[in-house]
Short mmCIF file of C-alpha atoms in Angstrom, two decimals:
data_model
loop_
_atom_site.label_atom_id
_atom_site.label_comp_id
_atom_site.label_asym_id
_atom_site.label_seq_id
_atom_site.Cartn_x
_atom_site.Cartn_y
_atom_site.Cartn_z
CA UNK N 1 23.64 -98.82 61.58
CA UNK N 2 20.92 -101.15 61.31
CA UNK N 3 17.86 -101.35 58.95
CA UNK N 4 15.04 -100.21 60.63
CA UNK N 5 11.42 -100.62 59.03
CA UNK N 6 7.96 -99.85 59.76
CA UNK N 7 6.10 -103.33 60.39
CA UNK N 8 2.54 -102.79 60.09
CA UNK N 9 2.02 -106.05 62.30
CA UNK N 10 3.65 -104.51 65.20
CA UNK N 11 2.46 -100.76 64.52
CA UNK N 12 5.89 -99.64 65.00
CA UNK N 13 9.60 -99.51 63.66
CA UNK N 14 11.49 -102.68 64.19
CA UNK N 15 14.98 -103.25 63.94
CA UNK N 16 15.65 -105.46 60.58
CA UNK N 17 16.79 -108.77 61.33
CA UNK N 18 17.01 -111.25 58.08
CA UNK N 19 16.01 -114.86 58.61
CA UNK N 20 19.61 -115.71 56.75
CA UNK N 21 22.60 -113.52 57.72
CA UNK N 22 23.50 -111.54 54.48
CA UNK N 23 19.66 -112.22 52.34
CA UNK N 24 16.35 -110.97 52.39
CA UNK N 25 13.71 -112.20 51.09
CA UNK N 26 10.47 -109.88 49.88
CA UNK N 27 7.08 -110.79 48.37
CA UNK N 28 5.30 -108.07 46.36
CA UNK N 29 2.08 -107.78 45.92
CA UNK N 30 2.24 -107.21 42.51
CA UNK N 31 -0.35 -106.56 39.15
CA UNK N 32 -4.23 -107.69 38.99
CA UNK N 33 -4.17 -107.19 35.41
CA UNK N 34 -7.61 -106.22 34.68
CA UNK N 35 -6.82 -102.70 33.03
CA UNK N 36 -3.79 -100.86 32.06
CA UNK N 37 -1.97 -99.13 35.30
CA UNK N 38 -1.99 -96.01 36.86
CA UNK N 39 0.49 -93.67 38.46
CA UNK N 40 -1.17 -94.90 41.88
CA UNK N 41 -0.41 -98.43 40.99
CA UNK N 42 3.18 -98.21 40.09
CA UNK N 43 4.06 -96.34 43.18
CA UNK N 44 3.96 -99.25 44.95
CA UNK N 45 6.49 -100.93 42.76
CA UNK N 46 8.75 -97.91 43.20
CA UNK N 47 8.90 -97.92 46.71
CA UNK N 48 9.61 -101.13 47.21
CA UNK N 49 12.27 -100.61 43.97
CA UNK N 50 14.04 -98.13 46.24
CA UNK N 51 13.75 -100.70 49.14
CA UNK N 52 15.53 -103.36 47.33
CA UNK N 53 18.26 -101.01 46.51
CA UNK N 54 19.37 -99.98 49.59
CA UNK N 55 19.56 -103.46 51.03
CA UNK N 56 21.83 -104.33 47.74
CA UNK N 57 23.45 -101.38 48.86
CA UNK N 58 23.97 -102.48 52.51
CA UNK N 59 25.23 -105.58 51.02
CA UNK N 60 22.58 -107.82 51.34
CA UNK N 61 21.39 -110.39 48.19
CA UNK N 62 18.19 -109.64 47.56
CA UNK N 63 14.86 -112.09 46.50
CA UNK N 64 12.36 -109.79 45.31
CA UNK N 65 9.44 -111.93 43.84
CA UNK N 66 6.56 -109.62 42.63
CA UNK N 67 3.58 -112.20 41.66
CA UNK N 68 0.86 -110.90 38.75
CA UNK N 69 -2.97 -111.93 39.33
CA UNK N 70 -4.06 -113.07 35.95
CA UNK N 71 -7.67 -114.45 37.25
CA UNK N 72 -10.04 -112.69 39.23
CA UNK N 73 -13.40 -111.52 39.00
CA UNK N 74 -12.56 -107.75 37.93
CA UNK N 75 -10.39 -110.01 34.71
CA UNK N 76 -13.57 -112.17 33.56
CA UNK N 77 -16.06 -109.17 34.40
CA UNK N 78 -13.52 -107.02 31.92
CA UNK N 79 -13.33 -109.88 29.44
CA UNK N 80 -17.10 -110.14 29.26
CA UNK N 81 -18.10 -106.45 28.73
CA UNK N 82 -15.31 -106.51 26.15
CA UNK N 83 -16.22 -110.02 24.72
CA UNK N 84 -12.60 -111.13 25.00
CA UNK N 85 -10.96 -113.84 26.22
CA UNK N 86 -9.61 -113.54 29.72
CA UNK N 87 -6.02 -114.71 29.01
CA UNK N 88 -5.84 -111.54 26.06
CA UNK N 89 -7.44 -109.09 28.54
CA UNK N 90 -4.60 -110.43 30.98
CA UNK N 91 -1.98 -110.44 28.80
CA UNK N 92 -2.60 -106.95 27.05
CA UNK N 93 -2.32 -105.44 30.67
CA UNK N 94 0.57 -107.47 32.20
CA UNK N 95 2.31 -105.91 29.31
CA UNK N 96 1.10 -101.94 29.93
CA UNK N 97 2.94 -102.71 33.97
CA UNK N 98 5.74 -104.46 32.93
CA UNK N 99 6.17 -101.14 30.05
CA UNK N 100 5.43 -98.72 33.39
CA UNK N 101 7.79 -100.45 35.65
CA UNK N 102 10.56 -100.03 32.97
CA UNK N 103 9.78 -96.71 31.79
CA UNK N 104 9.92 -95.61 35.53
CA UNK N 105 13.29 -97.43 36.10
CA UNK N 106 11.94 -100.36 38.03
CA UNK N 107 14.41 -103.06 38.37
CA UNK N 108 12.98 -106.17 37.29
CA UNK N 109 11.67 -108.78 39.88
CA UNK N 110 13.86 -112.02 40.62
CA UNK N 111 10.75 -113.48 39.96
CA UNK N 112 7.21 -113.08 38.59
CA UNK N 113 5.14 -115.62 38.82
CA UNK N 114 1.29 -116.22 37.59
CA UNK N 115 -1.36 -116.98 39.72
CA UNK N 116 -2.63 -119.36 36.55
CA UNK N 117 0.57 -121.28 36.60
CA UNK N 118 0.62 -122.12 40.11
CA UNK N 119 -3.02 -124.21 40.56
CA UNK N 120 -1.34 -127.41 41.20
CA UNK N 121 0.13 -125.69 44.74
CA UNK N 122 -2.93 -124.26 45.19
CA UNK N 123 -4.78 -127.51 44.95
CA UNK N 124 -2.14 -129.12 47.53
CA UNK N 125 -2.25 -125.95 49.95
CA UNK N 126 -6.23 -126.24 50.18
CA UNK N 127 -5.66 -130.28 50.22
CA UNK N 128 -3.78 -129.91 53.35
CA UNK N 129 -5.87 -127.11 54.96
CA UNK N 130 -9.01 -129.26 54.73
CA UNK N 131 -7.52 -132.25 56.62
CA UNK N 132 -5.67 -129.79 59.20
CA UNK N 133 -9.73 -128.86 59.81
CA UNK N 134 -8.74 -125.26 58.68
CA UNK N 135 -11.24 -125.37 55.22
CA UNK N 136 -13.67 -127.16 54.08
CA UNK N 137 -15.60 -127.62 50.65
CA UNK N 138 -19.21 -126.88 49.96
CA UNK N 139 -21.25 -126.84 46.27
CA UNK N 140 -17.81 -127.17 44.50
CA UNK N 141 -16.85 -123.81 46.52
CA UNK N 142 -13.65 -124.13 49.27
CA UNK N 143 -13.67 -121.82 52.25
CA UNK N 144 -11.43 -121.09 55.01
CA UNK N 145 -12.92 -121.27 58.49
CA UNK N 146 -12.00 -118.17 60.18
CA UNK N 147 -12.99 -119.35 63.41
CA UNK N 148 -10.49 -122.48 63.31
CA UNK N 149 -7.55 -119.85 63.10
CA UNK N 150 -7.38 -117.87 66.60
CA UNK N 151 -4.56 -115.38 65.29
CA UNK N 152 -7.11 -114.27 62.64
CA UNK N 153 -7.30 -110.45 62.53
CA UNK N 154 -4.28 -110.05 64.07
CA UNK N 155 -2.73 -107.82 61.09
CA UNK N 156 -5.75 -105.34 60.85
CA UNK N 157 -6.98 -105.64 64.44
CA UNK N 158 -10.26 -106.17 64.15
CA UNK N 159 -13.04 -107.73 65.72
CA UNK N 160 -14.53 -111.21 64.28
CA UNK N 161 -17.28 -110.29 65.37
CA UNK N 162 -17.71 -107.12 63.89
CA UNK N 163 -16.58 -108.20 60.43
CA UNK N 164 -18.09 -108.24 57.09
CA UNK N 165 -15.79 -110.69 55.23
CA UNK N 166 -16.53 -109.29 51.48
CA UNK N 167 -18.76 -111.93 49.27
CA UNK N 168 -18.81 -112.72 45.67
CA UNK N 169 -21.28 -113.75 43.70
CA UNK N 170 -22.07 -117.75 44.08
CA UNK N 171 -20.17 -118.10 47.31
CA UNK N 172 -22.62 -120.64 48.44
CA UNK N 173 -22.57 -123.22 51.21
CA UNK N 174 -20.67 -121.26 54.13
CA UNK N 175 -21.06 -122.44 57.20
CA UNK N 176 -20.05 -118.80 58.57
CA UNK N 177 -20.92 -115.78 56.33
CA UNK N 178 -17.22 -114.42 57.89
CA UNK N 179 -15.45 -117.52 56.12
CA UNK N 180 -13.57 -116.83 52.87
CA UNK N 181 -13.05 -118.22 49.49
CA UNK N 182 -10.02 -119.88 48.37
CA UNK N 183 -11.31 -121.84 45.61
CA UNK N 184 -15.11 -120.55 43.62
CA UNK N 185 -17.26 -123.11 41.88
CA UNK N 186 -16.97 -123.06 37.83
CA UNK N 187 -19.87 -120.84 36.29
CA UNK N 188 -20.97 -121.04 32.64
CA UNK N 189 -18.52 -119.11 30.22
CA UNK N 190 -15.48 -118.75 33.15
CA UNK N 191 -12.06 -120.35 32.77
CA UNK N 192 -11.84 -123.46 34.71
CA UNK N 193 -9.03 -126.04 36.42
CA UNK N 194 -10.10 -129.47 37.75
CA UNK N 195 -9.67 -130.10 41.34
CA UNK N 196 -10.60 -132.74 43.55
CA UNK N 197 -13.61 -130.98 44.70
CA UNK N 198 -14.88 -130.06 41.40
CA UNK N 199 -13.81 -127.85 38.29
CA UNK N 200 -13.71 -123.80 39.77
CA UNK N 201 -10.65 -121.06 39.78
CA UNK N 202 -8.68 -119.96 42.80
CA UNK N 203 -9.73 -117.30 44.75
CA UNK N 204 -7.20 -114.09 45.20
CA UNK N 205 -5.65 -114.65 48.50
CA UNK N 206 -4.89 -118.24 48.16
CA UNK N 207 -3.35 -117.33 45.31
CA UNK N 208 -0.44 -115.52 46.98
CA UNK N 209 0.29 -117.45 50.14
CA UNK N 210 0.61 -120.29 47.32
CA UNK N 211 3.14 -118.64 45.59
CA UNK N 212 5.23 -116.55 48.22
CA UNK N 213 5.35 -121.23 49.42
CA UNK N 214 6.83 -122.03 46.35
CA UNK N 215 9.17 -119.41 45.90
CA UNK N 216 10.47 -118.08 49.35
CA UNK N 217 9.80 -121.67 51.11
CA UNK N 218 8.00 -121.58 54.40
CA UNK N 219 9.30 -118.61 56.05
CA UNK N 220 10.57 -115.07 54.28
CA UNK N 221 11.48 -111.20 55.75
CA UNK N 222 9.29 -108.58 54.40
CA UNK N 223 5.80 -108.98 52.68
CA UNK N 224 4.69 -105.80 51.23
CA UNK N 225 1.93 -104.31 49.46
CA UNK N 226 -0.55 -101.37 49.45
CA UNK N 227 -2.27 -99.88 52.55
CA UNK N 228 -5.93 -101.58 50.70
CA UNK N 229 -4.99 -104.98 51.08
CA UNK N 230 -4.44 -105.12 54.60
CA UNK N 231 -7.52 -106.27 54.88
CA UNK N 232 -9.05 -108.83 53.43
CA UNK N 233 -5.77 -109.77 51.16
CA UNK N 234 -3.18 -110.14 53.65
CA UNK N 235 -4.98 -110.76 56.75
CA UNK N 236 -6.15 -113.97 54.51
CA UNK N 237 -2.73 -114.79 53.26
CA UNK N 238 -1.45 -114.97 56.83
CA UNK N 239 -4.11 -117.54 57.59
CA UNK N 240 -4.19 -119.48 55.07
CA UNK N 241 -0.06 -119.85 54.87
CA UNK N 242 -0.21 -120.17 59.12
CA UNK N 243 -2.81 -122.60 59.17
CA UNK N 244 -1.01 -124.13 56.60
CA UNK N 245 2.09 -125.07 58.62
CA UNK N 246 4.06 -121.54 57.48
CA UNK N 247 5.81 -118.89 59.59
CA UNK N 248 5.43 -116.87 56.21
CA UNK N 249 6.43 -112.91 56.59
CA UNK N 250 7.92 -111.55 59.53
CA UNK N 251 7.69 -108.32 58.52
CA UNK N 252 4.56 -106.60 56.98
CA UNK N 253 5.58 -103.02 54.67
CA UNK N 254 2.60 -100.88 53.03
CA UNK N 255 3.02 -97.93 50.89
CA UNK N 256 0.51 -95.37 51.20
CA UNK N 257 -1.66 -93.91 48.15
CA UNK N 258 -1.90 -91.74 45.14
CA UNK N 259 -4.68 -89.37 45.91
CA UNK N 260 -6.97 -87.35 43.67
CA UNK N 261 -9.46 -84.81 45.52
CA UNK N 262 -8.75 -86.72 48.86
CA UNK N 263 -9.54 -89.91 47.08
CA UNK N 264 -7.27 -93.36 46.80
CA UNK N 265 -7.06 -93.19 42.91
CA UNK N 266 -8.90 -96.10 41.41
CA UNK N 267 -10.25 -97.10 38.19
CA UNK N 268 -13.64 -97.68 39.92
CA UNK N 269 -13.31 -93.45 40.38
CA UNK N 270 -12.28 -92.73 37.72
CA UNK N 271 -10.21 -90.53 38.60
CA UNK N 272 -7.12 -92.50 37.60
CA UNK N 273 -4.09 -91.58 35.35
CA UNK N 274 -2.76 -93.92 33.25
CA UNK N 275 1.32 -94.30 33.08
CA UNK N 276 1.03 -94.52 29.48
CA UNK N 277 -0.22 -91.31 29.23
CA UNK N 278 1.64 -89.25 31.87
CA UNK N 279 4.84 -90.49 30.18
CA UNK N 280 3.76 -88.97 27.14
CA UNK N 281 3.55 -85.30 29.56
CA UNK N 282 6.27 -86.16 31.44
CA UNK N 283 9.96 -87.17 31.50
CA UNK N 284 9.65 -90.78 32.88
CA UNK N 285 12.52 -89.82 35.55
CA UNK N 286 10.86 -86.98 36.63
CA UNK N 287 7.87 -88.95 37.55
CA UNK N 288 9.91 -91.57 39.13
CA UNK N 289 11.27 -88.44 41.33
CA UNK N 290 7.69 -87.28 42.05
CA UNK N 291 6.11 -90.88 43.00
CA UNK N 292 9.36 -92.08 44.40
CA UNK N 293 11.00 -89.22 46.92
CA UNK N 294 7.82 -88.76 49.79
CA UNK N 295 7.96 -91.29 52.21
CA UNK N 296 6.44 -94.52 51.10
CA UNK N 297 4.05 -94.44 54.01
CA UNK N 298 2.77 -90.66 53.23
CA UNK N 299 0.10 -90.06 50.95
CA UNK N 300 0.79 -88.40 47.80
CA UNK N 301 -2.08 -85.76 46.55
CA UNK N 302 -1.75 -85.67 42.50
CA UNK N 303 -1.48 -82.03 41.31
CA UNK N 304 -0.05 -80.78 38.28
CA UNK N 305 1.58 -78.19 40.42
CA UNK N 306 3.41 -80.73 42.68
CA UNK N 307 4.49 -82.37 39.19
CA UNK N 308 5.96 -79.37 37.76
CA UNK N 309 7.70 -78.58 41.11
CA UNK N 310 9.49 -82.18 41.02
CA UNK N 311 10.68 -81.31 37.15
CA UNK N 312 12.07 -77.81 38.63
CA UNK N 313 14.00 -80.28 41.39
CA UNK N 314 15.04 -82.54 39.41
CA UNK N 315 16.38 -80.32 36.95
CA UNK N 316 18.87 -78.10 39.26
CA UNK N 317 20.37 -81.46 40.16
CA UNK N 318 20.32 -82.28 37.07
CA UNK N 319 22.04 -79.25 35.95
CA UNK N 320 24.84 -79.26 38.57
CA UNK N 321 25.77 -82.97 37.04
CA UNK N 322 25.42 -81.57 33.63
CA UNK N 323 28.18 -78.77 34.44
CA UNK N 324 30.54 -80.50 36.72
CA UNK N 325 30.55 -83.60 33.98
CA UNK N 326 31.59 -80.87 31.08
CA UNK N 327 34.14 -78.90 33.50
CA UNK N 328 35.55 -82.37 34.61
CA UNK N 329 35.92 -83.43 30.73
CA UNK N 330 34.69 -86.47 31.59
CA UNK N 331 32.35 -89.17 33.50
CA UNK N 332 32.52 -89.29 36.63
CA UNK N 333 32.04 -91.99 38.37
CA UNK N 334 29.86 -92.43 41.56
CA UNK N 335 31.82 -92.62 44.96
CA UNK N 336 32.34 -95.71 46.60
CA UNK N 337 29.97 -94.55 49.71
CA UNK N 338 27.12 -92.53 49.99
CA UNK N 339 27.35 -89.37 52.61
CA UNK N 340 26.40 -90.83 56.40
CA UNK N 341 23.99 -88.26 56.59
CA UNK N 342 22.44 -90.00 53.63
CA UNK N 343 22.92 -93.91 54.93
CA UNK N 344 21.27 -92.84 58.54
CA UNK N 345 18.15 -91.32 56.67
CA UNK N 346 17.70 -94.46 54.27
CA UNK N 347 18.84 -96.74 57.05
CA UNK N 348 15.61 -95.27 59.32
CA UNK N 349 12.48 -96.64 57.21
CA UNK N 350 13.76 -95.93 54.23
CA UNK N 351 13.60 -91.72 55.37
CA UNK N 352 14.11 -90.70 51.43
CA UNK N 353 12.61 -87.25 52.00
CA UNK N 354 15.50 -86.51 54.05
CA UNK N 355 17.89 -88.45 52.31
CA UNK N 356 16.70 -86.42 49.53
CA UNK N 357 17.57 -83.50 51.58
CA UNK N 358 21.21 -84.49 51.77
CA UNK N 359 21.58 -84.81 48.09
CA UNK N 360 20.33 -81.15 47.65
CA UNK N 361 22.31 -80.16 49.76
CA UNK N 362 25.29 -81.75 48.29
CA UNK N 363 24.01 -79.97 45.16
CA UNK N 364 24.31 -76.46 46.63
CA UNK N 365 27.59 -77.36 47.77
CA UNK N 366 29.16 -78.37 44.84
CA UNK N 367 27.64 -75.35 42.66
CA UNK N 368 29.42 -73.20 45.77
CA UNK N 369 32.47 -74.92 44.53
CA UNK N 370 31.67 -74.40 40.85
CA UNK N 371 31.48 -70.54 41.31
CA UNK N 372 34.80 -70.45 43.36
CA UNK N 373 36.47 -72.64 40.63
CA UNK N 374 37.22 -75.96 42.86
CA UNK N 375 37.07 -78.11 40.19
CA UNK N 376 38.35 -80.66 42.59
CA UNK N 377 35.69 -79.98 45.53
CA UNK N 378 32.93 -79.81 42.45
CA UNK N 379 34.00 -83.13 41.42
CA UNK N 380 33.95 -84.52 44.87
CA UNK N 381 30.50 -83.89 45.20
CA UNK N 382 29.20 -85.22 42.12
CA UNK N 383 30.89 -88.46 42.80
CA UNK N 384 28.72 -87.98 46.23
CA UNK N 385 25.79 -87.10 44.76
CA UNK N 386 25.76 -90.18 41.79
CA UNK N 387 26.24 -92.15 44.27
CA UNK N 388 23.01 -91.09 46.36
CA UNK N 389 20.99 -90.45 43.18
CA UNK N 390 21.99 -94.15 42.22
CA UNK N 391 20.45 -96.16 45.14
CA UNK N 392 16.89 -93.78 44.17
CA UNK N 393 17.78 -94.87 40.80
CA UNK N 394 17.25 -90.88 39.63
CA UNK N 395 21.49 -90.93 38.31
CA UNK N 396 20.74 -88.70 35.18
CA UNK N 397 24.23 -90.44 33.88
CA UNK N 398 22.75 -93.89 34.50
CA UNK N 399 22.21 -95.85 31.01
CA UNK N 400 18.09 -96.25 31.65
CA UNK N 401 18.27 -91.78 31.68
CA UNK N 402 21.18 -90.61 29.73
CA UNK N 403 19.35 -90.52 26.54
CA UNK N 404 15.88 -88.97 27.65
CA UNK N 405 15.19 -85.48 25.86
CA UNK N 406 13.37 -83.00 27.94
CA UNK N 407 10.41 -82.91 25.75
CA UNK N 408 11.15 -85.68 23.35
CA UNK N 409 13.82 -86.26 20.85
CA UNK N 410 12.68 -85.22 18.06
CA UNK N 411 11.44 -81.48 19.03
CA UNK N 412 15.22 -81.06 20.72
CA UNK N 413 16.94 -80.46 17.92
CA UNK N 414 14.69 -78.27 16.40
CA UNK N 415 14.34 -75.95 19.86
CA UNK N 416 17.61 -75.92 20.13
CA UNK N 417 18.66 -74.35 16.87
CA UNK N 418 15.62 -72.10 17.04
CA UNK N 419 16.58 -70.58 20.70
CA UNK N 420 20.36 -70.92 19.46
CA UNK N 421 19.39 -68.14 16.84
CA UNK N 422 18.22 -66.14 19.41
CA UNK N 423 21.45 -66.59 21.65
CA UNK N 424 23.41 -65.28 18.83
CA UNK N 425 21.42 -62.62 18.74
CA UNK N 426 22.34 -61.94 22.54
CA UNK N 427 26.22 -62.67 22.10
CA UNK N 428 26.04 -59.73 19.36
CA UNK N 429 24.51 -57.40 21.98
CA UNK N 430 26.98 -58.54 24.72
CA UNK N 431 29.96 -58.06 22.49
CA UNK N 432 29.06 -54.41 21.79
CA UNK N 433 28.12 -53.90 25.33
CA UNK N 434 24.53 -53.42 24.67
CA UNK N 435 23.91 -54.57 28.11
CA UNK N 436 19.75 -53.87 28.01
CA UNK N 437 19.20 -55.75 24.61
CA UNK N 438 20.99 -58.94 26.35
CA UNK N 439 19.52 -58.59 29.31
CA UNK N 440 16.04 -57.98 27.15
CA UNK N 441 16.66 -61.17 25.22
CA UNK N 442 17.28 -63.02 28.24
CA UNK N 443 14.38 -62.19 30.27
CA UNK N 444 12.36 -62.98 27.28
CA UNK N 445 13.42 -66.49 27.18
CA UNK N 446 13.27 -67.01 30.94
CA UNK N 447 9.27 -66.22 30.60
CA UNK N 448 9.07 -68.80 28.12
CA UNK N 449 10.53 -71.22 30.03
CA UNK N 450 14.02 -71.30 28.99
CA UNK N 451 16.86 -71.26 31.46
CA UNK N 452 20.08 -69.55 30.15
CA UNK N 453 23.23 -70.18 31.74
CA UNK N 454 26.60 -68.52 30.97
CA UNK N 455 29.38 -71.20 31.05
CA UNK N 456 32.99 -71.22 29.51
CA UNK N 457 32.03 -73.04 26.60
CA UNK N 458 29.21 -70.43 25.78
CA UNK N 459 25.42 -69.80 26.72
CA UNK N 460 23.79 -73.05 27.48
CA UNK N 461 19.63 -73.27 27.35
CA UNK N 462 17.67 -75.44 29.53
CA UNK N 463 14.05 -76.02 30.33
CA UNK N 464 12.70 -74.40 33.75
CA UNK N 465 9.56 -74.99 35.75
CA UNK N 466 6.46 -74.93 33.27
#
């Protein structure tokens, strides 16, 4: 079946046809690295993770390039309340979403370029606009006529106008208040390149369309980003890169939000959680599960409650690996194919709630199996269900999870040989058939959160919903 995608361009699902049979190319809008990320950031970079590894899956080779915007006015505003320099602020916080993305499992970008090493491209892409009659320079400032580009709007459908093309400060000399900014006049105290029409720093859209150029070439498959930077971000990529002489994307993917209270979470809010922290609450996997398994166009609302009820699924599938691995004595490894039901969900705009669906069923499948004693059927459909949990990059047997702790390493051992005390105490009551003190102990430890499970090998503890 073929890959079918949402393209926000055409406000409906398209069938996915690569520019070269057997490749696709994606540009990411990745990191402005003004502050350290939150969960609402790196969902983005999850679901286009998960999108990446379902067209390796299919077979495809995959370009990902996921660009980080080290210059901007939120970076020098930061670096001045902090009295910093901008590259440190930059560099401090490039760090904190490179640490997210591989705490959450993230497979790292083919490539991820800086805005700050790309001026020279810049400077030749605004070079060639102004003598196509696209842009123009005024007070050391270079805008892009909107009006010499008739396509403009096209992506967020608007009216010209009706629009208010967002301003910064010193933006001087437009000939159209609706015209943009690619390049901004230097201003006492802010970093600085030369350029033919005067020292200045690049404004955030050229930016991109300079470097999705020089690293997918003139024409590449899927540009994604957040639902925010339709517009002005991308609807100013797309003319700047058209007007330029590029075909650039040909398909346009947005993820939807993290929500607090209704509310896109933002810094500006502050209403934001910070990755750094929630990994500290929470198993990195299980937040992987929670940001990654809703649809990448659906809003998430952040609750606690929805957090803890992602740990509780996570951990019966989880648990069913954990079992089938010990009855099986050994790994086993994913199957060669995930189940159709499966490829036709992820194959339909990347439908992981109901690909998702499949895998728990799989799950309730192979614990049927385990309670008959099928070890072979059990086995079966943990090679099925690897396979699945691989492409969402949630295998618990995968390298990047096998050595997570459910609420850090070094508090596991002690738990353990604290509630193994107690399960001693409840074999002794079993073996002289004092059914109610068992049964007594047992309930006990279910209300504090403990999951006990009866296997061949012995009682077996694990953590349950919070």
């Amino acid at each position: 079946m073929t890959i079918r995608l949402y393209d926000t361009s055409a406000r409906q699902i398209r069938d996915f046809i690569p520019l070269k049979p057997g490749c696709v190319s994606i540009y990411l809008c990745g990191a402005t690295v003004q502050a350290a990320p939150h969960i609402g950031h790196i969902r983005s970079g999850l679901n286009f993770d998960i999108m990446r590894r379902w067209f390796t899956y299919r077979g495809y080779e995959v370009t990902f390039v996921r660009n980080v915007t080290d210059i901007d006015d939120k970076i020098i505003a930061k670096a001045r309340e902090q009295g910093r320099p901008w590259w440190s602020i930059g560099y401090e916080n490039e760090r904190a979403f490179d640490e997210g993305y591989t705490a959450l499992g993230c497979l790292p970008p083919t490539y991820e370029p800086r805005a700050t090493g790309h001026i020279t491209e810049m400077v030749e892409m605004m070079q060639r606009l102004i003598d196509r009659g696209h842009a123009y320079a005024a007070d050391g400032n270079v805008y892009f006529d909107v009006r010499s580009f008739p396509q403009y709007l096209e992506l967020s459908r608007q009216e010209l106008d009706n629009l208010l093309q967002p301003s910064g400060e010193g933006e001087t000399g437009k000939r159209d208040a609706r015209d943009f900014a690619m390049w901004k006049a230097a201003k006492p105290g802010e970093p600085t390149w030369p350029t033919p029409w005067g020292e200045g720093r690049p404004g955030w859209h050229l930016e991109c369309s300079a470097m999705a150029h020089k690293y997918l070439g003139t024409a590449f498959d899927i540009h994604g980003g957040g639902l925010d930077l339709i517009f002005p971000h991308h609807e100013n990529e797309i003319a700047q890169a058209r007007a330029y002489g590029d075909d650039f994307a040909q398909y346009w993917v947005h993820n939807a939000w993290v929500t607090m209270a209704g509310d896109k979470m933002s810094k500006s809010l502050g209403n934001s959680v910070l990755v750094s922290e929630m990994v500290r609450q929470w198993r990195p996997v299980v937040l992987r599960y929670y940001l990654g398994t809703p649809h990448y166009r659906s809003m998430i609302e952040y609750s606690e409650e929805s957090l803890r009820e992602a740990e509780s699924a996570f951990a019966r599938i989880e648990g069913f690996v954990q079992r089938v691995t010990e009855l099986a004595g050994k790994s086993v490894e994913p199957a060669a194919e995930v189940p159709p039901a499966f490829a036709e969900a992820m194959d339909d705009d990347l439908g992981v709630p109901q690909a998702l669906a499949v895998v728990h069923t799989t799950v309730r499948q192979g614990n049927s199996a385990l309670a008959a004693d099928d070890k072979d059927a059990a086995v079966a459909r943990l090679a099925e269900v690897r396979a699945m949990l691989g492409v969402l990059g949630l295998d618990p047997l995968d390298e990047r999870w096998a050595g997570e702790s459910d609420r850090g390493e070094d508090l596991h051992g002690v738990v353990d040989s604290l509630v193994r005390l107690v399960l001693d105490q409840r074999e002794s009551a079993r073996a002289r058939k004092d059914w109610a003190t068992a049964d007594a102990i047992r309930d006990q430890l279910n209300q504090s959160g403990l999951v006990i499970e009866d296997s061949p090998q012995g009682p077996r503890w694990t953590l349950g919903s919070r």
